[in-house]
PDB file of C-alpha atoms and ligand atoms in Angstrom:
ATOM      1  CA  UNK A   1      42.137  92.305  87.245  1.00 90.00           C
ATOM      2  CA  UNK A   2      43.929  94.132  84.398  1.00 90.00           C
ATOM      3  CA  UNK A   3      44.830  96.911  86.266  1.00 89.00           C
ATOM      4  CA  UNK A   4      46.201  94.860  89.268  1.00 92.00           C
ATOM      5  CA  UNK A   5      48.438  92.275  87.045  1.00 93.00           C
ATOM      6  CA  UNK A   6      49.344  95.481  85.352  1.00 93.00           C
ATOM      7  CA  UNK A   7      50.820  96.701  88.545  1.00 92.00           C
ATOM      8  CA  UNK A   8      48.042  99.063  89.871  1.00 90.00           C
ATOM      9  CA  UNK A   9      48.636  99.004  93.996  1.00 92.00           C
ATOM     10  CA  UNK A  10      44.929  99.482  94.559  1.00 91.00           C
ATOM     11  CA  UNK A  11      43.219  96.060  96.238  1.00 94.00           C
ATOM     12  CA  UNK A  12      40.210  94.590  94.168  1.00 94.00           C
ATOM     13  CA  UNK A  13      37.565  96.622  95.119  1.00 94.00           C
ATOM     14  CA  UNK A  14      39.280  99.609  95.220  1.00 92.00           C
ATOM     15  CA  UNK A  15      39.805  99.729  91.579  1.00 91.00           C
ATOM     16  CA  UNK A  16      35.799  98.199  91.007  1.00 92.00           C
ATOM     17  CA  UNK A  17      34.776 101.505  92.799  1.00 90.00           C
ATOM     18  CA  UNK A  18      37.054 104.186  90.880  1.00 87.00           C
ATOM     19  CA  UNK A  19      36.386 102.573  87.703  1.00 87.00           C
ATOM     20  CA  UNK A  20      32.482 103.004  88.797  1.00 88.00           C
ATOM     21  CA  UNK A  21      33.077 107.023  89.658  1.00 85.00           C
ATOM     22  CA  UNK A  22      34.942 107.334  86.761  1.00 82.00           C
ATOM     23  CA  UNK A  23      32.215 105.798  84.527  1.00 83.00           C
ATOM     24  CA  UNK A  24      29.206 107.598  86.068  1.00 81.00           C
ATOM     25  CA  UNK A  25      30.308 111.029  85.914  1.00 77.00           C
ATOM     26  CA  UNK A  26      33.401 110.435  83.233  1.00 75.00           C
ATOM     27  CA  UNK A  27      36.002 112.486  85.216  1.00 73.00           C
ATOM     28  CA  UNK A  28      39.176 110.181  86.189  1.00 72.00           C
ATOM     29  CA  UNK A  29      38.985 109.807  89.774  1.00 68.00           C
ATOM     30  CA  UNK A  30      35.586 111.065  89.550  1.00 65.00           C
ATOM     31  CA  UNK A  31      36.270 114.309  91.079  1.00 68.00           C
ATOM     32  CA  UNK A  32      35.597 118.047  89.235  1.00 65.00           C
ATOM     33  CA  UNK A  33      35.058 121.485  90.605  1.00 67.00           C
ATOM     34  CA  UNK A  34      36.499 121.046  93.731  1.00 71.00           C
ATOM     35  CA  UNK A  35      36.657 124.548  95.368  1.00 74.00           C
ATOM     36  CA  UNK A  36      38.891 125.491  98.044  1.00 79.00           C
ATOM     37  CA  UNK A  37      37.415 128.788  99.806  1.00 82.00           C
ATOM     38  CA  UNK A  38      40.006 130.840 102.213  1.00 86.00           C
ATOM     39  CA  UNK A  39      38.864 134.025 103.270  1.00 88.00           C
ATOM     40  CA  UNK A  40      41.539 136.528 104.484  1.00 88.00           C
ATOM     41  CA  UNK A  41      41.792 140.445 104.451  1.00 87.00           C
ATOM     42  CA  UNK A  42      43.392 142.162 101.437  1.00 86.00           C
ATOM     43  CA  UNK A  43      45.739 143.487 103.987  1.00 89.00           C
ATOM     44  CA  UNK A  44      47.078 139.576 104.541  1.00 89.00           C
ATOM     45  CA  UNK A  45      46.817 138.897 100.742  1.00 87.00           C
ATOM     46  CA  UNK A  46      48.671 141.340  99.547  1.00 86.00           C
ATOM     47  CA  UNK A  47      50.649 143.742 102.378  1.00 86.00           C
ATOM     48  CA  UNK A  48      52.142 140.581 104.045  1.00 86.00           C
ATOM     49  CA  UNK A  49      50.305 141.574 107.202  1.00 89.00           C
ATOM     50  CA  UNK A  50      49.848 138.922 109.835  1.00 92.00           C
ATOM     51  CA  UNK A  51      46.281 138.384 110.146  1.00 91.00           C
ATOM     52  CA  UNK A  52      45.476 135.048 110.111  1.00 94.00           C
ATOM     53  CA  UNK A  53      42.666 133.467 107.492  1.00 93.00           C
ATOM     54  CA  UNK A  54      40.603 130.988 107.504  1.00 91.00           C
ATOM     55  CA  UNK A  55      39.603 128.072 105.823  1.00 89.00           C
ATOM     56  CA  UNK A  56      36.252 127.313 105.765  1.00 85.00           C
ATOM     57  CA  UNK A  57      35.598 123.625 107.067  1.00 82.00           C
ATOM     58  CA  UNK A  58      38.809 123.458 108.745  1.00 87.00           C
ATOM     59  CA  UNK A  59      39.573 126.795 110.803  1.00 89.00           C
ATOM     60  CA  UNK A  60      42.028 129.208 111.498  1.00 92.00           C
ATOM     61  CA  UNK A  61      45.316 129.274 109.339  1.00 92.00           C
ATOM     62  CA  UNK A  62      48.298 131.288 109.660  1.00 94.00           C
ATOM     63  CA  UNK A  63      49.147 134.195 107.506  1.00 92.00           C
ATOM     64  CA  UNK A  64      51.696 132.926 105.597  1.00 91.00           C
ATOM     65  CA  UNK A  65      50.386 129.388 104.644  1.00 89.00           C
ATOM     66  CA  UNK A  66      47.277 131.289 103.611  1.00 88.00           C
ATOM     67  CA  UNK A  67      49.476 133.255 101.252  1.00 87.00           C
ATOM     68  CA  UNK A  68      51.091 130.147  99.973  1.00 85.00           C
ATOM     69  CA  UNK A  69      47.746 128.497  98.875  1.00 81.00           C
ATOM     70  CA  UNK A  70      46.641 131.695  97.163  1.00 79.00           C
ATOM     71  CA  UNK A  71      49.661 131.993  95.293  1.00 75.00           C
ATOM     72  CA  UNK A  72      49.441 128.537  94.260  1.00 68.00           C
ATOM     73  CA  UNK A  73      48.282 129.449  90.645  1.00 52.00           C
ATOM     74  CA  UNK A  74      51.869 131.412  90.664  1.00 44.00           C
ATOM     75  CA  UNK A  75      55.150 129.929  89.660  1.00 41.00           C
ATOM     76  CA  UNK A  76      56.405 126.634  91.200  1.00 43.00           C
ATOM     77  CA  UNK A  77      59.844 128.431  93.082  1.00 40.00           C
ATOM     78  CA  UNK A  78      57.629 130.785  94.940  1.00 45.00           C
ATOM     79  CA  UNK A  79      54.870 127.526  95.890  1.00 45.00           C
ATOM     80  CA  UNK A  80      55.569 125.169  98.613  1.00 46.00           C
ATOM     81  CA  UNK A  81      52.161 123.489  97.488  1.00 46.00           C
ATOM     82  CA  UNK A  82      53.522 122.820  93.559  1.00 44.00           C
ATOM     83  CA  UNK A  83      54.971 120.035  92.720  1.00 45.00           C
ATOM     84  CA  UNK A  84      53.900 116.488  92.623  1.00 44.00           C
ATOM     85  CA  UNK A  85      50.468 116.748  94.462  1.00 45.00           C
ATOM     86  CA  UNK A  86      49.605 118.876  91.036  1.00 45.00           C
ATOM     87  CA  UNK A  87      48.159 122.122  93.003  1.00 48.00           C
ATOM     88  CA  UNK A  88      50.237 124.220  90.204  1.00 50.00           C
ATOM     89  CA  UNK A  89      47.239 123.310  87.987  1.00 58.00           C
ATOM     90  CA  UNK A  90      44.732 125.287  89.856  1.00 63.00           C
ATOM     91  CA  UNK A  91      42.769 128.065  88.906  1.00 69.00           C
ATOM     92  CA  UNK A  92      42.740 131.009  91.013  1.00 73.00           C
ATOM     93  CA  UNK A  93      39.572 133.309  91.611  1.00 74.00           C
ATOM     94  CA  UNK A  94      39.607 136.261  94.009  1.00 76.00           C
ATOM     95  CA  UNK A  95      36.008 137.530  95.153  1.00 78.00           C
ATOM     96  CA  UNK A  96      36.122 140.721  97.354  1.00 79.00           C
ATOM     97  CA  UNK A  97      34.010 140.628 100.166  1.00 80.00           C
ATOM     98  CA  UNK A  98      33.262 144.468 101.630  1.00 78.00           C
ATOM     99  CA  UNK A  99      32.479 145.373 105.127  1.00 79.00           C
ATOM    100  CA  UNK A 100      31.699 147.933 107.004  1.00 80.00           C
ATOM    101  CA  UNK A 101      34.460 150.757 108.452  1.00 79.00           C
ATOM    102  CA  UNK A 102      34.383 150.175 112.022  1.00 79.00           C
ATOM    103  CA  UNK A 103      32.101 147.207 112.728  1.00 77.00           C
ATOM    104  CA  UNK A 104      33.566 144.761 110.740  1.00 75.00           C
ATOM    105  CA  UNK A 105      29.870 143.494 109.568  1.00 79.00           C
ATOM    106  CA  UNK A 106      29.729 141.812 105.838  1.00 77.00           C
ATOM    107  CA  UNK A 107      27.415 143.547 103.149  1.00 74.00           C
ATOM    108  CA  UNK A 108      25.712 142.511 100.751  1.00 66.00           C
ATOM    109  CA  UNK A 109      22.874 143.223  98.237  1.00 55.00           C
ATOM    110  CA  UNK A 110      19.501 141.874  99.306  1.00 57.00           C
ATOM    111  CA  UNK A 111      17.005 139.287  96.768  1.00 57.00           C
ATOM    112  CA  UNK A 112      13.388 139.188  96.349  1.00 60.00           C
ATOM    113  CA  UNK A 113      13.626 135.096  95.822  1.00 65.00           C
ATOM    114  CA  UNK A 114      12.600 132.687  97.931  1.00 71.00           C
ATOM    115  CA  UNK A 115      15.430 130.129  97.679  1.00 75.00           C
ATOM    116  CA  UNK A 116      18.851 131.582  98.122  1.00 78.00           C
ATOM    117  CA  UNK A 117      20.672 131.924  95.110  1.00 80.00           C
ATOM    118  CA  UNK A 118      23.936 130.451  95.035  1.00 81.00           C
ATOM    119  CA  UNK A 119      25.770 133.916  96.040  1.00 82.00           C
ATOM    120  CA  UNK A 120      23.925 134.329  98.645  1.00 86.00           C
ATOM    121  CA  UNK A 121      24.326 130.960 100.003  1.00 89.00           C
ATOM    122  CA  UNK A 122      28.182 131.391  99.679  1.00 88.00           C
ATOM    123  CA  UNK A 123      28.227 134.518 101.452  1.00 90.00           C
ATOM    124  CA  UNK A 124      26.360 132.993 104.259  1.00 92.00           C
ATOM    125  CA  UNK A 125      28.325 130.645 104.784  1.00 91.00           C
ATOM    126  CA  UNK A 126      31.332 132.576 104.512  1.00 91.00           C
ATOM    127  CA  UNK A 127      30.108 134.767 106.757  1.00 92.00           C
ATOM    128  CA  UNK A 128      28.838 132.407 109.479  1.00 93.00           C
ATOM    129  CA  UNK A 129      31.316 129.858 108.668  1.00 92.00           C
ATOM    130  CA  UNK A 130      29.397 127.050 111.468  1.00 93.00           C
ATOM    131  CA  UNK A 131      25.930 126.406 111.725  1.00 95.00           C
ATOM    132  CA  UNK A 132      25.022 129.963 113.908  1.00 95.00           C
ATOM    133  CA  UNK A 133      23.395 128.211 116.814  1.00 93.00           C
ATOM    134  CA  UNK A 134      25.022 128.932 119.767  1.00 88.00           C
ATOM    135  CA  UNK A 135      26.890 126.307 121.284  1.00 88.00           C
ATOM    136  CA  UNK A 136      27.013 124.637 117.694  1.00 91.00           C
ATOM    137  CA  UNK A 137      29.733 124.638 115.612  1.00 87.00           C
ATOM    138  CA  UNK A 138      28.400 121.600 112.841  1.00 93.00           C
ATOM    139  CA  UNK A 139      28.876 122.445 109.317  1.00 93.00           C
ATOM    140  CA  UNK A 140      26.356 124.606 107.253  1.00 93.00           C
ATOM    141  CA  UNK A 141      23.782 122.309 105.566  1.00 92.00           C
ATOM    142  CA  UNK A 142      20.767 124.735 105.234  1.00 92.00           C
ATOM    143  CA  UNK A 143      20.480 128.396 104.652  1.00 93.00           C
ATOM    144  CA  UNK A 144      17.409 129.393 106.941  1.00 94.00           C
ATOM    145  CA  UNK A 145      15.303 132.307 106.879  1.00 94.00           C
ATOM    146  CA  UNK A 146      15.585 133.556 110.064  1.00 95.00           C
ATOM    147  CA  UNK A 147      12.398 135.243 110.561  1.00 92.00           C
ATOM    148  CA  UNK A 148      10.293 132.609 108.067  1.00 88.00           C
ATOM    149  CA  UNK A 149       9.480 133.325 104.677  1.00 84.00           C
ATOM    150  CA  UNK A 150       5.937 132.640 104.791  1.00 83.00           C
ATOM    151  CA  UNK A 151       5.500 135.002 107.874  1.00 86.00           C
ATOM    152  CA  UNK A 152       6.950 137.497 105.480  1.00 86.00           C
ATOM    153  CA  UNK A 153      10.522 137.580 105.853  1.00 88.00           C
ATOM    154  CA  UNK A 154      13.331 138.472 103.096  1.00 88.00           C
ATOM    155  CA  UNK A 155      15.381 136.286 101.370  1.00 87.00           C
ATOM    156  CA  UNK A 156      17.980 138.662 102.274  1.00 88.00           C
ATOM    157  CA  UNK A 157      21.621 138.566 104.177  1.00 88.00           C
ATOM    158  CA  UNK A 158      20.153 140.295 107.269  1.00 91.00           C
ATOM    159  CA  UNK A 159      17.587 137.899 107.321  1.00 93.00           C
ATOM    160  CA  UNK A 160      19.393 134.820 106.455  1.00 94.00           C
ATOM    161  CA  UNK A 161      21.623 132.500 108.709  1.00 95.00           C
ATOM    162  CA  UNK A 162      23.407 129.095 107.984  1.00 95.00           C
ATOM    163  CA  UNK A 163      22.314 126.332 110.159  1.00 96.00           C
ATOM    164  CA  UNK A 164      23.175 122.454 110.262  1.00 95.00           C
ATOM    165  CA  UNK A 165      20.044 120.406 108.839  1.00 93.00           C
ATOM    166  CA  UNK A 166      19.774 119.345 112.693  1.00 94.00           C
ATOM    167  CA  UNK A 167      19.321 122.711 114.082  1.00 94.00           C
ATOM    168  CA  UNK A 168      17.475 123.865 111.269  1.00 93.00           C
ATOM    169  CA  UNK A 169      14.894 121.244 111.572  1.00 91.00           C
ATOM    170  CA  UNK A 170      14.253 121.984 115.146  1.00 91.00           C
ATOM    171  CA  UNK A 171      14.142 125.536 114.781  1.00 91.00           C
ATOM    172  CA  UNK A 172      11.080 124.568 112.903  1.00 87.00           C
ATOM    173  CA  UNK A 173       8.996 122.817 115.475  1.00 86.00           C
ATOM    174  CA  UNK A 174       6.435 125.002 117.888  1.00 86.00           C
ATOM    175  CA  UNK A 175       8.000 127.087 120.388  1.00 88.00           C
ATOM    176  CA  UNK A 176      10.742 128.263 118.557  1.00 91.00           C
ATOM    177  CA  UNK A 177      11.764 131.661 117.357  1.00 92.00           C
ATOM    178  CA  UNK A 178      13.925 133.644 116.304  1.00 94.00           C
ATOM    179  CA  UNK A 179      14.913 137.021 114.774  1.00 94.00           C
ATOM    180  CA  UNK A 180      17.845 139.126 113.612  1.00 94.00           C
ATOM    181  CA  UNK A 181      18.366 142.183 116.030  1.00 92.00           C
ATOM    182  CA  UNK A 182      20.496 145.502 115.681  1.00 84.00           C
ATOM    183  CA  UNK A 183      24.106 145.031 116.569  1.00 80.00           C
ATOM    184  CA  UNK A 184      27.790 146.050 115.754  1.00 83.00           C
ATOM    185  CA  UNK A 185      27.701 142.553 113.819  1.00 89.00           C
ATOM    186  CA  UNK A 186      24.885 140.315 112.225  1.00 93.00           C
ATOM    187  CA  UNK A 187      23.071 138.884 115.845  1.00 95.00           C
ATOM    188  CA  UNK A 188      20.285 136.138 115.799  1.00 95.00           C
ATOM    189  CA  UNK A 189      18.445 136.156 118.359  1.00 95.00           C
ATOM    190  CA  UNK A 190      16.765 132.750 118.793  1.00 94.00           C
ATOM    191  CA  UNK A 191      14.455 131.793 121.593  1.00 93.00           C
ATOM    192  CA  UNK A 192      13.622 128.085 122.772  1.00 90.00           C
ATOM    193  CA  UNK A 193      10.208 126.591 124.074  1.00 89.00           C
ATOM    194  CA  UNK A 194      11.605 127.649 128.083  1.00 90.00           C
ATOM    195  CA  UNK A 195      11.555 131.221 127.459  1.00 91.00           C
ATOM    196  CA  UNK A 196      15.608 131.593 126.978  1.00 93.00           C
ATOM    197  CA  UNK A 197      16.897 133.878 124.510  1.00 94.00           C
ATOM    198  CA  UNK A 198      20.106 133.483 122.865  1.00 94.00           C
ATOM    199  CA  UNK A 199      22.350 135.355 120.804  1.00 94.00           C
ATOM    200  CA  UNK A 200      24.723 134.211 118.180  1.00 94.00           C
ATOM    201  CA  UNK A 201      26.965 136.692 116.559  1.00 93.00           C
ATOM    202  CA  UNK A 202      28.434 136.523 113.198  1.00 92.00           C
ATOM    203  CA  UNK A 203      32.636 135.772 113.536  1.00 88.00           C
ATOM    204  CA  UNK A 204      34.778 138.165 113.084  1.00 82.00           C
TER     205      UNK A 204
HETATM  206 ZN1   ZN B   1      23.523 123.313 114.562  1.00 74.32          ZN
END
């Protein structure tokens, strides 16, 4: 009620709610460590080329908007994003992401635990960017073995895919298989109760 004879635009339970956040986890507007991921080729980030990027959760961008956002650490003239919506105030990180000459297929360095550790479970998803079954395109919510981990597989990047908790949960049930095969790109191979094999390949 203070707020709102004080002026505050937000109805009733609007401001009950914030004023919740903002007392559980003591962060006004109860919001920290946002991360913004956009993954674009050094030739984009820094040769002005016109390969577009993309933002996972949302898609394709274009070049230059990508270069925009990544420069939005930089000073204000040079930002279209600085300014009132505060974006001037974020940190910047850059995390190189190597591939291979010719095939275009992400590497990484394997790990002997069973959970994926937090790098590895951002490079999936970066590199799968949707949940990898084919003809889904949900968000990532699980990073899945593909062949399982108590039949011996790796918790490695060959053998790990990102899958919504949907697909992931099904995969799961009997009948269902699935396995990483040779390819210019990472390729699942995952066969359903019929008999039908499928094959998802990593984006580009
Ligand atoms: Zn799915």
């Amino acid at each position: 009620d203070t707020a709102r004879a004080a002026g505050d635009d937000r109805s009733r339970g609007q401001v009950m709610a914030d004023t919740l956040i903002e007392r559980l986890t003591g962060t006004p507007g109860g919001i920290t460590g946002v991360q913004i991921q956009l993954v674009m080729t050094d030739r984009t980030l820094l040769r002005a080329d016109a390969e577009p990027a993309r933002l996972p959760g949302y898609g394709t961008i274009p070049a230059e908007p990508a270069r925009a956002i990544a420069l939005a650490g930089g000073p204000a003239a040079a930002n279209p994003l600085a300014g009132p919506s505060g974006m001037e105030e974020l940190d910047l990180w850059v995390r190189r992401l190597y591939t291979v000459p010719g095939s275009g297929e992400l590497v990484a360095m394997d790990s002997t635990a069973r959970l994926f550790p937090a790098g590895l479970k951002r490079f999936l998803q970066v590199r799968d960017d949707t949940c990898r079954t084919p003809y889904c395109d949900a968000p990532i919510r699980h990073h899945d073995h593909i062949t399982a981990w108590h039949t011996g597989g790796p918790t490695s990047v060959n053998n790990g895919q990102g899958l919504c908790e949907a697909c992931n949960h099904t995969k799961e049930t009997p009948g269902w298989t699935a396995q990483t095969i040779q390819g210019q790109r990472h390729i699942v191979a995952t066969t359903t109760p019929t008999g039908h094999t499928y094959h998802s390949t990593a984006p580009p």
